[in-house]
mmCIF file of N, CA and C in Angstrom:
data_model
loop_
_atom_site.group_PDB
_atom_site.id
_atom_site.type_symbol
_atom_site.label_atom_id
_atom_site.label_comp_id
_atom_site.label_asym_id
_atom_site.label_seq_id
_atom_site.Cartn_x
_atom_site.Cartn_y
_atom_site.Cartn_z
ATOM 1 N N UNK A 1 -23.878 -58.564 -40.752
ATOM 2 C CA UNK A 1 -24.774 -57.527 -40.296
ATOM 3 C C UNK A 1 -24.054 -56.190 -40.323
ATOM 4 N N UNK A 2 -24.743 -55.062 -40.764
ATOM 5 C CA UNK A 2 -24.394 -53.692 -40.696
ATOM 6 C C UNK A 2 -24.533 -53.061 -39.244
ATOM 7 N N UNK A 3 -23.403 -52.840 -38.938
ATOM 8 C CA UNK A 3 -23.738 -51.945 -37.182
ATOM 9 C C UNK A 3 -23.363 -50.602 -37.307
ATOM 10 N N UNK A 4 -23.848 -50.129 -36.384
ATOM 11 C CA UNK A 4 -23.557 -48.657 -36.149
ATOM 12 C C UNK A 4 -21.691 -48.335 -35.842
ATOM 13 N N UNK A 5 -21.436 -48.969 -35.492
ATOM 14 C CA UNK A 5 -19.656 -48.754 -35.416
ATOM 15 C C UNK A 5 -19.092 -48.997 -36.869
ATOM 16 N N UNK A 6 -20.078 -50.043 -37.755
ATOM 17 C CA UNK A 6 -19.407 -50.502 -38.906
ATOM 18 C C UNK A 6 -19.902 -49.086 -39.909
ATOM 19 N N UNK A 7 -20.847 -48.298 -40.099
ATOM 20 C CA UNK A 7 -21.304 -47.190 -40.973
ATOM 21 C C UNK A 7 -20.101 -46.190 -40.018
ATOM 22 N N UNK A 8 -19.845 -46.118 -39.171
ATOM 23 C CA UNK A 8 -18.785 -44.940 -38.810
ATOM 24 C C UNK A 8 -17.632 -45.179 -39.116
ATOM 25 N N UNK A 9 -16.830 -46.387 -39.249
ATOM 26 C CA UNK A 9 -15.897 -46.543 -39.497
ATOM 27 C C UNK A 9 -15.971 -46.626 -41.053
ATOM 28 N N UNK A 10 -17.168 -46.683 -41.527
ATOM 29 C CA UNK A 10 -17.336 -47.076 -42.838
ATOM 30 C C UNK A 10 -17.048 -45.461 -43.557
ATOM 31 N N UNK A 11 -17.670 -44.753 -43.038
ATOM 32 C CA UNK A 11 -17.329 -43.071 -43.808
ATOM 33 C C UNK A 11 -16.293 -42.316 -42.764
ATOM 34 N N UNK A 12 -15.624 -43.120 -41.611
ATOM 35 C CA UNK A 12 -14.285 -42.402 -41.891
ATOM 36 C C UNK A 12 -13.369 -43.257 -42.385
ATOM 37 N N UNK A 13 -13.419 -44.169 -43.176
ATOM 38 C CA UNK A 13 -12.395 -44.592 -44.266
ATOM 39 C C UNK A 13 -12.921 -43.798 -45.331
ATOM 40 N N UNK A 14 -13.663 -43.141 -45.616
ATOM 41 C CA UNK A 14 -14.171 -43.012 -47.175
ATOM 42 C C UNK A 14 -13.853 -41.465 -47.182
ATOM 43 N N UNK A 15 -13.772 -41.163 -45.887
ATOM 44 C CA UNK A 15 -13.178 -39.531 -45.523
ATOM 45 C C UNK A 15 -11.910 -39.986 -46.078
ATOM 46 N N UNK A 16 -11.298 -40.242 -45.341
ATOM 47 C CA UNK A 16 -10.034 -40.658 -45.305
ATOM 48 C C UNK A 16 -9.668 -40.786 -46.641
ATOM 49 N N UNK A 17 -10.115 -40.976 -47.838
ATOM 50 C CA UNK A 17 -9.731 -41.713 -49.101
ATOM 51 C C UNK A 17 -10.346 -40.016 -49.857
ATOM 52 N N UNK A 18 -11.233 -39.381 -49.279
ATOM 53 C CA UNK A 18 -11.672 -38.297 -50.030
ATOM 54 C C UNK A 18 -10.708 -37.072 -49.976
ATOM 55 N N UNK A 19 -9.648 -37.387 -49.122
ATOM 56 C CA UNK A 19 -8.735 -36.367 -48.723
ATOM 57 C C UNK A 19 -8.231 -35.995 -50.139
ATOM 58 N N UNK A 20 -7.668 -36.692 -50.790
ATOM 59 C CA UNK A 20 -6.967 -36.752 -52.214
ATOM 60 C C UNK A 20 -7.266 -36.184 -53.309
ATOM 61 N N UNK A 21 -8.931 -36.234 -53.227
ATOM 62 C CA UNK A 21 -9.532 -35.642 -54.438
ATOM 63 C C UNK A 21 -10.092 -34.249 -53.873
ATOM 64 N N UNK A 22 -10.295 -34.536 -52.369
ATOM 65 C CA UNK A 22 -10.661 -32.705 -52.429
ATOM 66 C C UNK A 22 -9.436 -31.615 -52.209
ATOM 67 N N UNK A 23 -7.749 -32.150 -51.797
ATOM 68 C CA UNK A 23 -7.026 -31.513 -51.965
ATOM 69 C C UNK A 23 -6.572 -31.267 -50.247
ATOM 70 N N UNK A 24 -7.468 -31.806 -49.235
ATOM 71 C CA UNK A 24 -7.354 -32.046 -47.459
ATOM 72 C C UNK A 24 -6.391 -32.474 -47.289
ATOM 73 N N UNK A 25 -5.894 -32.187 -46.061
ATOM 74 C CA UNK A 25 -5.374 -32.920 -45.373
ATOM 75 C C UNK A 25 -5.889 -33.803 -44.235
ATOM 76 N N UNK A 26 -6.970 -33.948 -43.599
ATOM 77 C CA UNK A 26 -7.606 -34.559 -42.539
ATOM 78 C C UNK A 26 -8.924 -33.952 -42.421
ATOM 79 N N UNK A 27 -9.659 -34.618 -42.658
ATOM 80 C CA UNK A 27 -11.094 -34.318 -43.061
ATOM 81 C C UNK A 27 -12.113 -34.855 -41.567
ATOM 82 N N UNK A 28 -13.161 -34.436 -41.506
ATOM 83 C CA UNK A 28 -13.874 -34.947 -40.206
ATOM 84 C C UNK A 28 -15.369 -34.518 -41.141
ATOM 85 N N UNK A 29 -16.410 -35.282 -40.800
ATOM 86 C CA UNK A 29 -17.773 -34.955 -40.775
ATOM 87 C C UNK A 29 -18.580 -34.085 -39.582
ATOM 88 N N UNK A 30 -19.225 -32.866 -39.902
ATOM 89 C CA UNK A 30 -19.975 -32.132 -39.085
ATOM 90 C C UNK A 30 -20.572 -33.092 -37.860
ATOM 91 N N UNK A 31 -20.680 -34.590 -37.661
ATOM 92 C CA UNK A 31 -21.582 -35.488 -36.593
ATOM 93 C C UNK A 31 -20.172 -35.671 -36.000
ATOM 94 N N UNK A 32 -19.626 -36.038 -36.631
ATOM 95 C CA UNK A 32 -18.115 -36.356 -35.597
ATOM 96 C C UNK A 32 -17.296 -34.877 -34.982
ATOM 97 N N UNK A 33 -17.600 -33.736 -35.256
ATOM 98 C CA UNK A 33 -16.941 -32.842 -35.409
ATOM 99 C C UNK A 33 -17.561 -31.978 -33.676
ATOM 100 N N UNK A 34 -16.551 -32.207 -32.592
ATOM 101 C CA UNK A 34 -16.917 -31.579 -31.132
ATOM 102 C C UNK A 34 -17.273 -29.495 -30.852
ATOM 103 N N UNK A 35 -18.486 -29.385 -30.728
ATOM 104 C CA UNK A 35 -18.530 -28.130 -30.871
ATOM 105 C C UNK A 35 -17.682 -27.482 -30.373
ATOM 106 N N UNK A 36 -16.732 -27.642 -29.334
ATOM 107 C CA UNK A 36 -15.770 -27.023 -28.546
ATOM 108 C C UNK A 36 -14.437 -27.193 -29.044
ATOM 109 N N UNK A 37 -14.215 -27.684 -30.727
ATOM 110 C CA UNK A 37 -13.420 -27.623 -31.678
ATOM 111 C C UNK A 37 -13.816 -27.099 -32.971
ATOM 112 N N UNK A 38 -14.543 -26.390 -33.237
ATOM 113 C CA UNK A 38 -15.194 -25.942 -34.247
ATOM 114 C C UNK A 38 -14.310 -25.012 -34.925
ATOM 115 N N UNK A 39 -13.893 -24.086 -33.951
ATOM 116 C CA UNK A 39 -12.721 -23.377 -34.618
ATOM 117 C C UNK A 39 -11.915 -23.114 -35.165
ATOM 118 N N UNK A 40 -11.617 -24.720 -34.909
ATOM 119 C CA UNK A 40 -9.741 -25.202 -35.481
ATOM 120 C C UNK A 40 -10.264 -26.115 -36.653
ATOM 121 N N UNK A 41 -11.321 -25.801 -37.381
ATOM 122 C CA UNK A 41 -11.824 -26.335 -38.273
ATOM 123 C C UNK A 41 -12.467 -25.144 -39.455
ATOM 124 N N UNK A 42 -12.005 -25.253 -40.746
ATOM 125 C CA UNK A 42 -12.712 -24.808 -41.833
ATOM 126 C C UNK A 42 -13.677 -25.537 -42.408
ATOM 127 N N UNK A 43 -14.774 -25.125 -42.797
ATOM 128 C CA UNK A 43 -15.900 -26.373 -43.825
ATOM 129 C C UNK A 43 -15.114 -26.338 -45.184
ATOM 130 N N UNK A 44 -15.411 -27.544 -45.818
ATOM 131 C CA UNK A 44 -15.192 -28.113 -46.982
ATOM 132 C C UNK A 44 -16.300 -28.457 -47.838
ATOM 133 N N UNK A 45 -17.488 -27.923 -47.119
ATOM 134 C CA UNK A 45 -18.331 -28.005 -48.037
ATOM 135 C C UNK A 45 -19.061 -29.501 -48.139
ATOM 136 N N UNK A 46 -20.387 -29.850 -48.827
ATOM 137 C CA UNK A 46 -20.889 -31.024 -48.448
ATOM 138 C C UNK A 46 -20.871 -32.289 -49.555
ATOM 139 N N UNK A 47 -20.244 -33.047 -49.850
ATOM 140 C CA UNK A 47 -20.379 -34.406 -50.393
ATOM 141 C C UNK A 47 -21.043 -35.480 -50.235
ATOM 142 N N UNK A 48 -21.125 -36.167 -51.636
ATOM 143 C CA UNK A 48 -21.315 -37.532 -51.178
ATOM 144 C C UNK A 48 -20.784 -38.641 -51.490
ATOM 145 N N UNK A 49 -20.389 -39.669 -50.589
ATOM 146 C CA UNK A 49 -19.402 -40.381 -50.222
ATOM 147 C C UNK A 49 -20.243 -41.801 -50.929
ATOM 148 N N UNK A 50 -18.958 -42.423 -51.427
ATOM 149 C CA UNK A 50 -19.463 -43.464 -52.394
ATOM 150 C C UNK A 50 -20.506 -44.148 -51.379
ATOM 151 N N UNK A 51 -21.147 -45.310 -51.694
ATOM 152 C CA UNK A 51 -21.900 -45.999 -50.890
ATOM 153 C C UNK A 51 -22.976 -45.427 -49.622
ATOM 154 N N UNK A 52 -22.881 -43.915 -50.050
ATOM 155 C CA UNK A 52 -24.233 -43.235 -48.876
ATOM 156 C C UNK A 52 -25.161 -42.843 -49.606
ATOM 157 N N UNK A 53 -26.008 -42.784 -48.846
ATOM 158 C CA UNK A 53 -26.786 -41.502 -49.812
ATOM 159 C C UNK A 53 -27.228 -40.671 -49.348
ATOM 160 N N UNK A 54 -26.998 -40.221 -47.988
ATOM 161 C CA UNK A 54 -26.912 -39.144 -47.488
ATOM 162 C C UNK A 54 -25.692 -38.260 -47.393
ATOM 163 N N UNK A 55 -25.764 -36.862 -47.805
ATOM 164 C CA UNK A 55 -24.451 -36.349 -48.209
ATOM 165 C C UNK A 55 -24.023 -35.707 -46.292
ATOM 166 N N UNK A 56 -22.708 -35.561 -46.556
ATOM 167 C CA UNK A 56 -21.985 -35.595 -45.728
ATOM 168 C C UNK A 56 -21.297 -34.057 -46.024
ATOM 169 N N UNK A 57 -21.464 -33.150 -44.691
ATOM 170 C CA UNK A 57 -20.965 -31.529 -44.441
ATOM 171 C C UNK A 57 -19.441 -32.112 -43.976
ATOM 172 N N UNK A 58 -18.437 -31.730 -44.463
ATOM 173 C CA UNK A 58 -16.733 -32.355 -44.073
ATOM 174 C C UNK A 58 -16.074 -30.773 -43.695
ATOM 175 N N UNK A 59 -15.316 -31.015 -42.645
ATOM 176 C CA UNK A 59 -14.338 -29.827 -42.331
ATOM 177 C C UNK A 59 -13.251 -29.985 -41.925
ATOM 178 N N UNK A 60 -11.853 -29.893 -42.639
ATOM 179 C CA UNK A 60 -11.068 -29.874 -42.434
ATOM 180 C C UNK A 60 -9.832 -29.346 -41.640
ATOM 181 N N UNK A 61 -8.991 -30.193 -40.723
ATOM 182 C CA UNK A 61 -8.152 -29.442 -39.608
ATOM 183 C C UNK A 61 -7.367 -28.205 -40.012
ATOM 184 N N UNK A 62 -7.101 -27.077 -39.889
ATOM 185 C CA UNK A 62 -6.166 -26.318 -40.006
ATOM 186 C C UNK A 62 -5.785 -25.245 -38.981
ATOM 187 N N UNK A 63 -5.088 -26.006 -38.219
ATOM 188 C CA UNK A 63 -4.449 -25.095 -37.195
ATOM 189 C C UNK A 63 -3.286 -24.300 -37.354
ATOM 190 N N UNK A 64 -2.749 -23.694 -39.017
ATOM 191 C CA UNK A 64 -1.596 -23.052 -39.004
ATOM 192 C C UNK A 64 -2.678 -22.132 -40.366
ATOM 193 N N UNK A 65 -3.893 -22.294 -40.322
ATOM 194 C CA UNK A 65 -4.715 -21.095 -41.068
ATOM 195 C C UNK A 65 -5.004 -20.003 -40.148
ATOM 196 N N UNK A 66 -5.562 -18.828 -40.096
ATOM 197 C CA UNK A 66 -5.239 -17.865 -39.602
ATOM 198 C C UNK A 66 -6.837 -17.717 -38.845
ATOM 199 N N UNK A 67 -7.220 -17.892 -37.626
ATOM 200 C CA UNK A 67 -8.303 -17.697 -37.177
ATOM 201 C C UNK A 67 -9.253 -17.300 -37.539
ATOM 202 N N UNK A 68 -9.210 -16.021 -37.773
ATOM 203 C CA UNK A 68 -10.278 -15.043 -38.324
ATOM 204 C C UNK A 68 -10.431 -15.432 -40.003
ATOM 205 N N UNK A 69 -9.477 -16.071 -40.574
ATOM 206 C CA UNK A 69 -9.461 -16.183 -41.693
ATOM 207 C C UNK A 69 -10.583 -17.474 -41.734
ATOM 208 N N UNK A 70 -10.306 -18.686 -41.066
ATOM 209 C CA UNK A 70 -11.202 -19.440 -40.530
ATOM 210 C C UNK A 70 -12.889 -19.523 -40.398
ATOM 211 N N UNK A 71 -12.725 -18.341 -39.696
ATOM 212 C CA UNK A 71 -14.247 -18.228 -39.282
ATOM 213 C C UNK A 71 -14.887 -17.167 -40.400
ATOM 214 N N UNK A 72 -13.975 -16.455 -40.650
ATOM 215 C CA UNK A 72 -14.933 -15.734 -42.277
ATOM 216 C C UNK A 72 -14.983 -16.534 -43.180
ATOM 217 N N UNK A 73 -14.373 -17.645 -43.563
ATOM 218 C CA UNK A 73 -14.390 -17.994 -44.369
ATOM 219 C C UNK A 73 -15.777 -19.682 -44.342
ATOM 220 N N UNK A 74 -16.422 -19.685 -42.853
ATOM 221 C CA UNK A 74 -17.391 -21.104 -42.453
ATOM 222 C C UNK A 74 -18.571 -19.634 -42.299
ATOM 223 N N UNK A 75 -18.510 -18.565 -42.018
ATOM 224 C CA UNK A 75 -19.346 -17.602 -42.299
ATOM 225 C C UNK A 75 -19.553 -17.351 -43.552
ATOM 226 N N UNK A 76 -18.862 -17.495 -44.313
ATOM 227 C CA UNK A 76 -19.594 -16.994 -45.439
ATOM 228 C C UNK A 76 -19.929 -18.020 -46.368
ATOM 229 N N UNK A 77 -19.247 -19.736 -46.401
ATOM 230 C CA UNK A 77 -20.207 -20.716 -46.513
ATOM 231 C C UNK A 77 -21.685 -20.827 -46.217
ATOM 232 N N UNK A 78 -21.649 -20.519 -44.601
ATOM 233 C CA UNK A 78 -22.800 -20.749 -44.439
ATOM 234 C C UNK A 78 -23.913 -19.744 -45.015
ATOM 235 N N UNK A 79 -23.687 -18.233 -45.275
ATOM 236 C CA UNK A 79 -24.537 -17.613 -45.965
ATOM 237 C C UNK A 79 -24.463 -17.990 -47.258
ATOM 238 N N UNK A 80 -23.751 -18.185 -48.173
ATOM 239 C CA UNK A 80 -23.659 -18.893 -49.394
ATOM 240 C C UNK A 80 -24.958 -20.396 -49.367
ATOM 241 N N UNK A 81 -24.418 -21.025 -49.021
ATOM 242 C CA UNK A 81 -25.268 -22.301 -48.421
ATOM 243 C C UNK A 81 -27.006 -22.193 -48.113
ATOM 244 N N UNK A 82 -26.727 -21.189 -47.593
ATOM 245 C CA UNK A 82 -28.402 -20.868 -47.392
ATOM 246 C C UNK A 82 -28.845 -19.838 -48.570
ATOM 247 N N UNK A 83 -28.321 -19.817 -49.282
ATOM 248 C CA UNK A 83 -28.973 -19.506 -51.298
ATOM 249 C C UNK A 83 -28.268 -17.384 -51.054
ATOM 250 N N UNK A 84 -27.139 -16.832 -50.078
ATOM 251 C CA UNK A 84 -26.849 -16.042 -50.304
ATOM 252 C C UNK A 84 -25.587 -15.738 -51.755
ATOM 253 N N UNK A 85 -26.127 -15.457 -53.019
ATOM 254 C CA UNK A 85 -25.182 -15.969 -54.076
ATOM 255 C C UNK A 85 -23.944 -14.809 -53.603
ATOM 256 N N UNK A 86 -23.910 -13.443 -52.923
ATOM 257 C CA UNK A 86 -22.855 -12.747 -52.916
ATOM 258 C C UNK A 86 -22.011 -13.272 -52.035
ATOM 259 N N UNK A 87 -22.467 -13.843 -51.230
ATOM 260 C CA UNK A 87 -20.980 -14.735 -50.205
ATOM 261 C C UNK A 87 -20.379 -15.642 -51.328
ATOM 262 N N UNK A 88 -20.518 -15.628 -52.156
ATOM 263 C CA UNK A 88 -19.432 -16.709 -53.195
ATOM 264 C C UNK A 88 -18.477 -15.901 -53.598
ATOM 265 N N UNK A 89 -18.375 -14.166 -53.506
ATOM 266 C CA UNK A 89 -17.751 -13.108 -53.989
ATOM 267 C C UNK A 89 -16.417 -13.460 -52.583
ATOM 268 N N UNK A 90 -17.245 -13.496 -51.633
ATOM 269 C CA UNK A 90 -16.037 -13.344 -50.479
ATOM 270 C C UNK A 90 -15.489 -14.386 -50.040
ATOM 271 N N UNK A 91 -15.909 -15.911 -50.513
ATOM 272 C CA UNK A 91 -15.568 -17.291 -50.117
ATOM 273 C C UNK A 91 -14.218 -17.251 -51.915
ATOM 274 N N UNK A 92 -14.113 -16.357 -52.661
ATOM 275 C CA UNK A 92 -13.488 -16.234 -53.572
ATOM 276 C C UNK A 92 -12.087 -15.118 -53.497
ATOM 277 N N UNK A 93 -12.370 -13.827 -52.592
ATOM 278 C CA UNK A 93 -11.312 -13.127 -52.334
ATOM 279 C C UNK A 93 -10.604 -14.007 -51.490
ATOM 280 N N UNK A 94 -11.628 -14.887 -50.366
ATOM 281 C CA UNK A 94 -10.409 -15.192 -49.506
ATOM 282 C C UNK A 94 -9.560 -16.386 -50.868
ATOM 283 N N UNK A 95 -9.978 -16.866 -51.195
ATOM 284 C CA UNK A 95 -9.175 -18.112 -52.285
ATOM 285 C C UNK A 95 -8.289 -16.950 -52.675
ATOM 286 N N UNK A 96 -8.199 -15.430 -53.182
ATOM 287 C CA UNK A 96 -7.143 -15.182 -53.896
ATOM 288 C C UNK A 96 -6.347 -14.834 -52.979
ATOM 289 N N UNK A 97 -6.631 -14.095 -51.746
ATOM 290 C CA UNK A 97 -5.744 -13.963 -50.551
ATOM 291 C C UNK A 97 -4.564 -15.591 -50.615
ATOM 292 N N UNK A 98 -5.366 -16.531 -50.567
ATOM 293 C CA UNK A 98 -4.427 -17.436 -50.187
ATOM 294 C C UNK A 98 -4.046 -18.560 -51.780
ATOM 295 N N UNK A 99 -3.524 -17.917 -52.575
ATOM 296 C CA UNK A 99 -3.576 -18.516 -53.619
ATOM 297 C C UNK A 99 -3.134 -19.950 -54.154
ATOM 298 N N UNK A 100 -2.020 -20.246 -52.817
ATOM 299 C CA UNK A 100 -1.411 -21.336 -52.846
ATOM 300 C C UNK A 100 -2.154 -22.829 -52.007
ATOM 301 N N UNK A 101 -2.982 -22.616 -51.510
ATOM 302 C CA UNK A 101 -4.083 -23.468 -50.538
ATOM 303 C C UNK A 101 -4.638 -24.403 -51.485
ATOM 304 N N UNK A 102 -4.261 -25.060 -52.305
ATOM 305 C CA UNK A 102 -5.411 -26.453 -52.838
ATOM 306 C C UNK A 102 -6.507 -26.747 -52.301
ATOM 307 N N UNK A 103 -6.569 -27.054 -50.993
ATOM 308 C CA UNK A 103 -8.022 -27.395 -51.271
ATOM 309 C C UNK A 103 -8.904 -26.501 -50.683
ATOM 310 N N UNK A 104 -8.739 -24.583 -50.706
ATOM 311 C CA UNK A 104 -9.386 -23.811 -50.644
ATOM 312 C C UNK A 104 -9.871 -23.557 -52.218
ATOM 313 N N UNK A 105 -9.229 -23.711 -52.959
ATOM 314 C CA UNK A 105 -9.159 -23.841 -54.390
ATOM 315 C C UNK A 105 -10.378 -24.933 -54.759
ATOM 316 N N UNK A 106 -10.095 -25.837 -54.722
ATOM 317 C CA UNK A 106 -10.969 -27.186 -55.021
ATOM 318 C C UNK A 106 -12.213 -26.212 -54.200
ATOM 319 N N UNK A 107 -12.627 -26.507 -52.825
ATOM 320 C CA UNK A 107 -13.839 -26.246 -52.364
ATOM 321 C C UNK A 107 -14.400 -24.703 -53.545
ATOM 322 N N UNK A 108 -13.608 -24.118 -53.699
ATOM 323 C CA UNK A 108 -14.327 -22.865 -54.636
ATOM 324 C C UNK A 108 -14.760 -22.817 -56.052
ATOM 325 N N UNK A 109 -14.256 -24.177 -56.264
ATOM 326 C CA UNK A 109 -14.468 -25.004 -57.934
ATOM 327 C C UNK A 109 -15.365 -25.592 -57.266
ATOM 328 N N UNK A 110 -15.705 -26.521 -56.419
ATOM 329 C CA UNK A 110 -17.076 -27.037 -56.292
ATOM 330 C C UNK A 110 -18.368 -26.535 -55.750
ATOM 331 N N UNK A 111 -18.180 -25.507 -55.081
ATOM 332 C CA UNK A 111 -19.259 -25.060 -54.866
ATOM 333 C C UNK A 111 -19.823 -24.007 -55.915
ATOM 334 N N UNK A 112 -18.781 -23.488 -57.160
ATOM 335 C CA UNK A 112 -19.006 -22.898 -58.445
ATOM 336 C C UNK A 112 -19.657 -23.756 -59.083
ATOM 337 N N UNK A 113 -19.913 -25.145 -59.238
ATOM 338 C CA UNK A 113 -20.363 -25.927 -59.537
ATOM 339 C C UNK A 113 -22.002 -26.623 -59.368
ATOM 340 N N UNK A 114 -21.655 -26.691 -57.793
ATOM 341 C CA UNK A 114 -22.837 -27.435 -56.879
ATOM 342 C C UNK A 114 -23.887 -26.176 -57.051
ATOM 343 N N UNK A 115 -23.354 -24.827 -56.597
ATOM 344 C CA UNK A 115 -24.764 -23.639 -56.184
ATOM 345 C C UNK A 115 -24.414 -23.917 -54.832
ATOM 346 N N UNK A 116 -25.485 -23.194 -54.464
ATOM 347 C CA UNK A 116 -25.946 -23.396 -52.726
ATOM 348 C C UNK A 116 -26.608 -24.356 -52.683
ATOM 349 N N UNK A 117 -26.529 -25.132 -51.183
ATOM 350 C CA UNK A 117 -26.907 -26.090 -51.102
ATOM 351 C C UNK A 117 -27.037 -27.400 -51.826
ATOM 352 N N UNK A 118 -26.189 -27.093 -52.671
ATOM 353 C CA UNK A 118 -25.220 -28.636 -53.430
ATOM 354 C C UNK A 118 -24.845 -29.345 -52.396
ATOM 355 N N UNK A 119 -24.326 -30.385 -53.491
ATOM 356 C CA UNK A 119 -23.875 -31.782 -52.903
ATOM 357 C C UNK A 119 -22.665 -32.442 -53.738
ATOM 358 N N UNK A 120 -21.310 -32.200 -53.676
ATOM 359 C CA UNK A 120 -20.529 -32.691 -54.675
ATOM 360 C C UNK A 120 -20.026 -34.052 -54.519
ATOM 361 N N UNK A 121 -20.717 -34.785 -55.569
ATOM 362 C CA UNK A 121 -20.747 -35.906 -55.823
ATOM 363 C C UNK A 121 -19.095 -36.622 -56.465
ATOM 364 N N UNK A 122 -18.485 -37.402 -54.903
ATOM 365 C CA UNK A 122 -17.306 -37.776 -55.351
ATOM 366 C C UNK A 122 -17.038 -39.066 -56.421
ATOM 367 N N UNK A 123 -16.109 -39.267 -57.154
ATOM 368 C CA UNK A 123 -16.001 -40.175 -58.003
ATOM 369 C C UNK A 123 -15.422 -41.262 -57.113
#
């Protein structure tokens, strides 16, 4: 039988395994993710995880990224996300600001990809 503990543990192993290809280090889903930690979290943008078919919003820990850098940068996802195409201009300076960040890199190749309101479909 499929339980509700077994689908949670089921996509945070599949988090866990997506770390690699999106370039993360510790990934969490927006349902698991405590509003009173939101901060210490960047979005990664939304996937989908083998065996779902509902795609999954992931945000990754980074507590040695720079706050404000942080929150402009889940601000201007989210206007991007909701079909604003010029927040892809500023979800892109910050990528050159930080040129060495992989998987700020990756998320800016996939959402060049996806559009707004994509869904990047992991292998």
């Amino acid at each position: 039988s499929y339980t509700a503990l077994g689908d949670v543990m089921n996509t945070a192993a599949r988090l866990e395994s997506a770390n690699k290809q999106l370039q993360t280090r510790l990934l969490i889903s927006r349902e698991a993710l405590p509003r009173s930690m939101e901060a210490d979290f960047r979005v990664m943008g939304r996937i989908r995880l083998r065996g779902r078919s509902t795609p999954v919003e992931v945000f990754e820990a980074v507590p040695d990224f720079p706050l404000e850098t942080r929150q402009n940068l889940n601000h201007a996802y989210a206007r991007f996300d909701d079909g604003e195409i010029a927040a892809f201009e500023d979800i892109k300076a910050l990528g050159a600001a930080f040129p060495d960040d992989l998987a700020l890199s990756n998320l800016i190749r996939r959402l060049e990809a996806v559009g707004p309101g994509g869904v990047f479909q992991l292998s």
